[in-house]
């Protein structure tokens, strides 16, 4: 019986890993031939996306993805980090024990809900008070910034809690205030862990699709300002895959390959910084 | 001689548990005072009340007085930052910050508002000189303090404290993480430091108390059993319990 369960678990483990590999393989199989045929330079460097005319430049979308992810970090990292610092360093453990799971619950809200709230509340606010179409880089950045908060807060809390208490005591005993202790010792000690939190948040932001489609307007163009509409790599696939065929479909898979590589690189950097922390 | 620190009728509670019972003693300036006694008798608790580090522990309550140069440090509105600048603490486990050797030393002065590069460099050299680390480390100041040996780390922690020019050094079993030879060297250092500082040391090591301290207090179950010149405590203890403890019959 024991043996049977063991074997069963093994099969399940291997098959789920196999499925992941098959998916990866499939994306590359569909995308790579197209990349080789058109040339990586023409695709990555091309600024025109007109699938019907055989123009498949995705540079505006690469830029869009990077900008909206950068914007999300600009909003999410300071907010999330200060929230974690407040919970770990300035509030009672009891408060943290209640709030942390609550914050982690936010990660479970479907992204379409975030997108919906963005369209209903945020987009009109931007349109009325700041101008432009409202559906914009700014709206996308804010919504994504909020969506990565749970990741950033919860990892940062773990990281800050792992900073030895003896550092804090040593600092306080020298006459430092809590604020000085946090900024001069605790955050320094937690630096690489916080970098991990940021990178994982970044991975979440760059891969997000639904909410971004809903609030960024999806125009394939370089934005002139944060109030302009953008399209990300994920949106591009999400919007067009349903009706694409032939070259167009292959171009979308190529977009997927580019996205895949970007995310892999991020995760690699994240796991590298995490290993460094353990050492 | 006036007392540098005078503890009067001090009781400390952790919630409902009373860790210290009406302790009274006088700590003289430029002397080494040792607190001895079995585990759990309240030595660390007393030490922490002297720079109010026990304020960090939830649910502690203090009754009685601790006078530093005649001023009660538990009076309302007493400035903790100034207190901790005057009364510094060296911990049982060396706890250098995960910063460079240089930044560890300049930490205290920076916290207290010193910005001038030249002044800080001077502080680094003087403090490391004081603990005899300067010659070893002067070309290595950028190295992380965590790469030092335990003895070097503990010396660095003492230097880090010296950099804020305190008046009193509180040391909670400062040698317990060190090997015997390092222990002797740190003891030597403490004897030197006594010229400039008033030192209070908690120790489990009877020989150590006998070797370095001028006065000793023996604690048992939260009470100060006997407080006297160390020589007297170790040769003619007034209390039977003290005698049993220092001769190793219990504890
Ligand atoms: N934070 C705390 N909460 C509750 N009780 C505590 C706390 N800290 C210490 N105590 C209790 O107070 C008593 C005195 O502790 P203290 O640490 O002062 O003893 P000590 O003499 O330093 O012992 P040791 O030699 O083991 O370091 C002990 O019974 C201990 O269990
Ligand atoms: Mg102790």
PDB file of N, CA, C and O in Angstrom, chain A residues 92-93 165-177 180-182 184-185 188-189 191, chain B residues 51 53 56 58 81 84 87-89 91 95-99 107 110-112 146 160-161 164:
ATOM      1  N   UNK A  92       1.974  46.316  17.159  1.00  0.00           N
ATOM      2  CA  UNK A  92       2.011  45.143  18.033  1.00  0.00           C
ATOM      3  C   UNK A  92       1.902  43.857  17.206  1.00  0.00           C
ATOM      4  O   UNK A  92       1.200  43.819  16.190  1.00  0.00           O
ATOM      5  N   UNK A  93       2.570  42.787  17.665  1.00  0.00           N
ATOM      6  CA  UNK A  93       2.508  41.512  16.936  1.00  0.00           C
ATOM      7  C   UNK A  93       1.072  41.057  16.684  1.00  0.00           C
ATOM      8  O   UNK A  93       0.783  40.452  15.658  1.00  0.00           O
ATOM      9  N   UNK A 165      16.739  40.095  16.128  1.00  0.00           N
ATOM     10  CA  UNK A 165      16.350  41.086  17.120  1.00  0.00           C
ATOM     11  C   UNK A 165      17.591  41.770  17.712  1.00  0.00           C
ATOM     12  O   UNK A 165      17.541  42.918  18.112  1.00  0.00           O
ATOM     13  N   UNK A 166      18.707  41.029  17.730  1.00  0.00           N
ATOM     14  CA  UNK A 166      19.903  41.575  18.364  1.00  0.00           C
ATOM     15  C   UNK A 166      20.406  42.829  17.640  1.00  0.00           C
ATOM     16  O   UNK A 166      21.025  43.689  18.251  1.00  0.00           O
ATOM     17  N   UNK A 167      20.143  42.943  16.339  1.00  0.00           N
ATOM     18  CA  UNK A 167      20.522  44.167  15.635  1.00  0.00           C
ATOM     19  C   UNK A 167      19.736  45.357  16.181  1.00  0.00           C
ATOM     20  O   UNK A 167      20.269  46.436  16.393  1.00  0.00           O
ATOM     21  N   UNK A 168      18.428  45.123  16.376  1.00  0.00           N
ATOM     22  CA  UNK A 168      17.593  46.224  16.861  1.00  0.00           C
ATOM     23  C   UNK A 168      18.019  46.622  18.267  1.00  0.00           C
ATOM     24  O   UNK A 168      18.173  47.804  18.573  1.00  0.00           O
ATOM     25  N   UNK A 169      18.240  45.606  19.124  1.00  0.00           N
ATOM     26  CA  UNK A 169      18.650  45.907  20.499  1.00  0.00           C
ATOM     27  C   UNK A 169      19.954  46.686  20.510  1.00  0.00           C
ATOM     28  O   UNK A 169      20.097  47.670  21.229  1.00  0.00           O
ATOM     29  N   UNK A 170      20.918  46.228  19.697  1.00  0.00           N
ATOM     30  CA  UNK A 170      22.210  46.895  19.655  1.00  0.00           C
ATOM     31  C   UNK A 170      22.056  48.355  19.274  1.00  0.00           C
ATOM     32  O   UNK A 170      22.692  49.234  19.851  1.00  0.00           O
ATOM     33  N   UNK A 171      21.189  48.612  18.327  1.00  0.00           N
ATOM     34  CA  UNK A 171      21.000  49.977  17.852  1.00  0.00           C
ATOM     35  C   UNK A 171      20.291  50.840  18.897  1.00  0.00           C
ATOM     36  O   UNK A 171      20.720  51.954  19.197  1.00  0.00           O
ATOM     37  N   UNK A 172      19.218  50.311  19.470  1.00  0.00           N
ATOM     38  CA  UNK A 172      18.472  51.063  20.490  1.00  0.00           C
ATOM     39  C   UNK A 172      19.384  51.357  21.689  1.00  0.00           C
ATOM     40  O   UNK A 172      19.361  52.445  22.254  1.00  0.00           O
ATOM     41  N   UNK A 173      20.207  50.357  22.043  1.00  0.00           N
ATOM     42  CA  UNK A 173      21.090  50.529  23.196  1.00  0.00           C
ATOM     43  C   UNK A 173      22.135  51.613  22.955  1.00  0.00           C
ATOM     44  O   UNK A 173      22.719  52.136  23.891  1.00  0.00           O
ATOM     45  N   UNK A 174      22.380  51.947  21.693  1.00  0.00           N
ATOM     46  CA  UNK A 174      23.317  53.033  21.393  1.00  0.00           C
ATOM     47  C   UNK A 174      22.612  54.388  21.381  1.00  0.00           C
ATOM     48  O   UNK A 174      23.226  55.407  21.074  1.00  0.00           O
ATOM     49  N   UNK A 175      21.315  54.371  21.669  1.00  0.00           N
ATOM     50  CA  UNK A 175      20.583  55.632  21.709  1.00  0.00           C
ATOM     51  C   UNK A 175      19.878  55.990  20.415  1.00  0.00           C
ATOM     52  O   UNK A 175      19.434  57.112  20.248  1.00  0.00           O
ATOM     53  N   UNK A 176      19.785  55.033  19.488  1.00  0.00           N
ATOM     54  CA  UNK A 176      19.083  55.313  18.234  1.00  0.00           C
ATOM     55  C   UNK A 176      17.571  55.264  18.457  1.00  0.00           C
ATOM     56  O   UNK A 176      17.093  54.551  19.330  1.00  0.00           O
ATOM     57  N   UNK A 177      16.841  56.033  17.653  1.00  0.00           N
ATOM     58  CA  UNK A 177      15.388  55.928  17.678  1.00  0.00           C
ATOM     59  C   UNK A 177      14.972  54.732  16.825  1.00  0.00           C
ATOM     60  O   UNK A 177      15.788  54.181  16.083  1.00  0.00           O
ATOM     61  N   UNK A 180      15.550  55.514  13.168  1.00  0.00           N
ATOM     62  CA  UNK A 180      16.964  55.377  12.778  1.00  0.00           C
ATOM     63  C   UNK A 180      17.356  53.913  12.692  1.00  0.00           C
ATOM     64  O   UNK A 180      18.048  53.493  11.764  1.00  0.00           O
ATOM     65  N   UNK A 181      16.902  53.137  13.663  1.00  0.00           N
ATOM     66  CA  UNK A 181      17.232  51.715  13.673  1.00  0.00           C
ATOM     67  C   UNK A 181      16.748  51.042  12.397  1.00  0.00           C
ATOM     68  O   UNK A 181      17.475  50.277  11.759  1.00  0.00           O
ATOM     69  N   UNK A 182      15.515  51.364  12.004  1.00  0.00           N
ATOM     70  CA  UNK A 182      14.959  50.743  10.806  1.00  0.00           C
ATOM     71  C   UNK A 182      15.724  51.180   9.566  1.00  0.00           C
ATOM     72  O   UNK A 182      16.148  50.353   8.756  1.00  0.00           O
ATOM     73  N   UNK A 184      18.719  52.603   9.235  1.00  0.00           N
ATOM     74  CA  UNK A 184      20.173  52.445   9.172  1.00  0.00           C
ATOM     75  C   UNK A 184      20.649  51.007   9.363  1.00  0.00           C
ATOM     76  O   UNK A 184      21.750  50.663   8.959  1.00  0.00           O
ATOM     77  N   UNK A 185      19.845  50.169  10.001  1.00  0.00           N
ATOM     78  CA  UNK A 185      20.277  48.782  10.221  1.00  0.00           C
ATOM     79  C   UNK A 185      19.318  47.755   9.616  1.00  0.00           C
ATOM     80  O   UNK A 185      19.705  46.936   8.786  1.00  0.00           O
ATOM     81  N   UNK A 188      18.943  47.731   5.845  1.00  0.00           N
ATOM     82  CA  UNK A 188      20.211  47.293   5.241  1.00  0.00           C
ATOM     83  C   UNK A 188      20.352  45.783   5.353  1.00  0.00           C
ATOM     84  O   UNK A 188      20.741  45.104   4.407  1.00  0.00           O
ATOM     85  N   UNK A 189      20.004  45.259   6.532  1.00  0.00           N
ATOM     86  CA  UNK A 189      20.129  43.815   6.741  1.00  0.00           C
ATOM     87  C   UNK A 189      19.145  43.065   5.850  1.00  0.00           C
ATOM     88  O   UNK A 189      19.400  41.934   5.442  1.00  0.00           O
ATOM     89  N   UNK A 191      18.103  43.990   2.881  1.00  0.00           N
ATOM     90  CA  UNK A 191      18.141  44.503   1.510  1.00  0.00           C
ATOM     91  C   UNK A 191      17.914  43.446   0.435  1.00  0.00           C
ATOM     92  O   UNK A 191      17.045  43.581  -0.418  1.00  0.00           O
TER      93      UNK A 191
ATOM     94  N   UNK B  51      19.781  50.864  31.873  1.00  0.00           N
ATOM     95  CA  UNK B  51      19.693  51.758  30.712  1.00  0.00           C
ATOM     96  C   UNK B  51      18.297  51.684  30.087  1.00  0.00           C
ATOM     97  O   UNK B  51      18.095  52.064  28.949  1.00  0.00           O
ATOM     98  N   UNK B  53      16.627  49.320  28.907  1.00  0.00           N
ATOM     99  CA  UNK B  53      16.389  48.447  27.755  1.00  0.00           C
ATOM    100  C   UNK B  53      15.195  47.530  28.033  1.00  0.00           C
ATOM    101  O   UNK B  53      14.612  46.972  27.111  1.00  0.00           O
ATOM    102  N   UNK B  56      11.729  47.803  26.282  1.00  0.00           N
ATOM    103  CA  UNK B  56      11.380  47.143  25.016  1.00  0.00           C
ATOM    104  C   UNK B  56      10.562  45.876  25.251  1.00  0.00           C
ATOM    105  O   UNK B  56       9.922  45.374  24.323  1.00  0.00           O
ATOM    106  N   UNK B  58       7.517  43.846  26.437  1.00  0.00           N
ATOM    107  CA  UNK B  58       6.113  44.107  26.737  1.00  0.00           C
ATOM    108  C   UNK B  58       5.766  43.645  28.155  1.00  0.00           C
ATOM    109  O   UNK B  58       6.188  42.578  28.587  1.00  0.00           O
ATOM    110  N   UNK B  81      17.059  58.670  24.971  1.00  0.00           N
ATOM    111  CA  UNK B  81      18.161  58.701  24.009  1.00  0.00           C
ATOM    112  C   UNK B  81      19.432  59.195  24.678  1.00  0.00           C
ATOM    113  O   UNK B  81      20.511  58.632  24.501  1.00  0.00           O
ATOM    114  N   UNK B  84      20.765  56.477  27.055  1.00  0.00           N
ATOM    115  CA  UNK B  84      21.462  55.355  26.414  1.00  0.00           C
ATOM    116  C   UNK B  84      22.774  55.793  25.793  1.00  0.00           C
ATOM    117  O   UNK B  84      23.622  54.954  25.501  1.00  0.00           O
ATOM    118  N   UNK B  87      24.808  55.587  29.085  1.00  0.00           N
ATOM    119  CA  UNK B  87      24.915  54.237  29.640  1.00  0.00           C
ATOM    120  C   UNK B  87      24.775  53.238  28.500  1.00  0.00           C
ATOM    121  O   UNK B  87      23.695  53.057  27.957  1.00  0.00           O
ATOM    122  N   UNK B  88      25.876  52.619  28.111  1.00  0.00           N
ATOM    123  CA  UNK B  88      25.847  51.732  26.949  1.00  0.00           C
ATOM    124  C   UNK B  88      25.852  50.275  27.364  1.00  0.00           C
ATOM    125  O   UNK B  88      26.183  49.936  28.500  1.00  0.00           O
ATOM    126  N   UNK B  89      25.470  49.399  26.413  1.00  0.00           N
ATOM    127  CA  UNK B  89      25.376  47.981  26.769  1.00  0.00           C
ATOM    128  C   UNK B  89      26.134  47.099  25.778  1.00  0.00           C
ATOM    129  O   UNK B  89      26.067  47.297  24.571  1.00  0.00           O
ATOM    130  N   UNK B  91      26.382  43.127  24.723  1.00  0.00           N
ATOM    131  CA  UNK B  91      25.498  41.978  24.895  1.00  0.00           C
ATOM    132  C   UNK B  91      26.280  40.674  24.995  1.00  0.00           C
ATOM    133  O   UNK B  91      27.465  40.605  24.672  1.00  0.00           O
ATOM    134  N   UNK B  95      27.013  41.364  18.798  1.00  0.00           N
ATOM    135  CA  UNK B  95      25.983  41.671  17.795  1.00  0.00           C
ATOM    136  C   UNK B  95      26.361  42.849  16.914  1.00  0.00           C
ATOM    137  O   UNK B  95      25.663  43.843  16.856  1.00  0.00           O
ATOM    138  N   UNK B  96      27.512  42.719  16.209  1.00  0.00           N
ATOM    139  CA  UNK B  96      27.838  43.798  15.271  1.00  0.00           C
ATOM    140  C   UNK B  96      26.748  43.892  14.206  1.00  0.00           C
ATOM    141  O   UNK B  96      26.105  42.896  13.891  1.00  0.00           O
ATOM    142  N   UNK B  97      26.535  45.101  13.692  1.00  0.00           N
ATOM    143  CA  UNK B  97      25.550  45.269  12.622  1.00  0.00           C
ATOM    144  C   UNK B  97      26.099  44.684  11.325  1.00  0.00           C
ATOM    145  O   UNK B  97      27.313  44.617  11.141  1.00  0.00           O
ATOM    146  N   UNK B  98      25.234  44.273  10.417  1.00  0.00           N
ATOM    147  CA  UNK B  98      25.707  43.729   9.134  1.00  0.00           C
ATOM    148  C   UNK B  98      26.193  44.845   8.224  1.00  0.00           C
ATOM    149  O   UNK B  98      25.734  44.984   7.100  1.00  0.00           O
ATOM    150  N   UNK B  99      27.102  45.637   8.737  1.00  0.00           N
ATOM    151  CA  UNK B  99      27.675  46.762   7.989  1.00  0.00           C
ATOM    152  C   UNK B  99      29.189  46.599   8.030  1.00  0.00           C
ATOM    153  O   UNK B  99      29.697  45.676   8.657  1.00  0.00           O
ATOM    154  N   UNK B 107      28.417  54.269  13.668  1.00  0.00           N
ATOM    155  CA  UNK B 107      26.960  54.211  13.799  1.00  0.00           C
ATOM    156  C   UNK B 107      26.441  55.114  14.918  1.00  0.00           C
ATOM    157  O   UNK B 107      25.572  55.961  14.698  1.00  0.00           O
ATOM    158  N   UNK B 110      26.857  58.830  14.263  1.00  0.00           N
ATOM    159  CA  UNK B 110      25.939  59.267  13.199  1.00  0.00           C
ATOM    160  C   UNK B 110      24.518  59.396  13.741  1.00  0.00           C
ATOM    161  O   UNK B 110      23.802  60.344  13.438  1.00  0.00           O
ATOM    162  N   UNK B 111      24.128  58.404  14.559  1.00  0.00           N
ATOM    163  CA  UNK B 111      22.799  58.441  15.155  1.00  0.00           C
ATOM    164  C   UNK B 111      22.615  59.713  15.994  1.00  0.00           C
ATOM    165  O   UNK B 111      21.541  60.296  16.049  1.00  0.00           O
ATOM    166  N   UNK B 112      23.703  60.130  16.637  1.00  0.00           N
ATOM    167  CA  UNK B 112      23.603  61.316  17.484  1.00  0.00           C
ATOM    168  C   UNK B 112      23.978  62.590  16.746  1.00  0.00           C
ATOM    169  O   UNK B 112      24.309  63.604  17.342  1.00  0.00           O
ATOM    170  N   UNK B 146      30.710  41.154  10.027  1.00  0.00           N
ATOM    171  CA  UNK B 146      30.285  39.773  10.294  1.00  0.00           C
ATOM    172  C   UNK B 146      31.376  38.759   9.965  1.00  0.00           C
ATOM    173  O   UNK B 146      31.281  37.598  10.326  1.00  0.00           O
ATOM    174  N   UNK B 160      32.353  50.118  19.331  1.00  0.00           N
ATOM    175  CA  UNK B 160      31.173  50.798  18.808  1.00  0.00           C
ATOM    176  C   UNK B 160      30.522  51.627  19.911  1.00  0.00           C
ATOM    177  O   UNK B 160      30.004  52.719  19.679  1.00  0.00           O
ATOM    178  N   UNK B 161      30.572  51.075  21.117  1.00  0.00           N
ATOM    179  CA  UNK B 161      30.017  51.763  22.271  1.00  0.00           C
ATOM    180  C   UNK B 161      30.915  52.924  22.669  1.00  0.00           C
ATOM    181  O   UNK B 161      30.447  54.028  22.949  1.00  0.00           O
ATOM    182  N   UNK B 164      30.507  56.456  21.184  1.00  0.00           N
ATOM    183  CA  UNK B 164      29.536  57.465  21.629  1.00  0.00           C
ATOM    184  C   UNK B 164      29.938  58.068  22.976  1.00  0.00           C
ATOM    185  O   UNK B 164      29.173  58.832  23.563  1.00  0.00           O
TER     186      UNK B 164
END
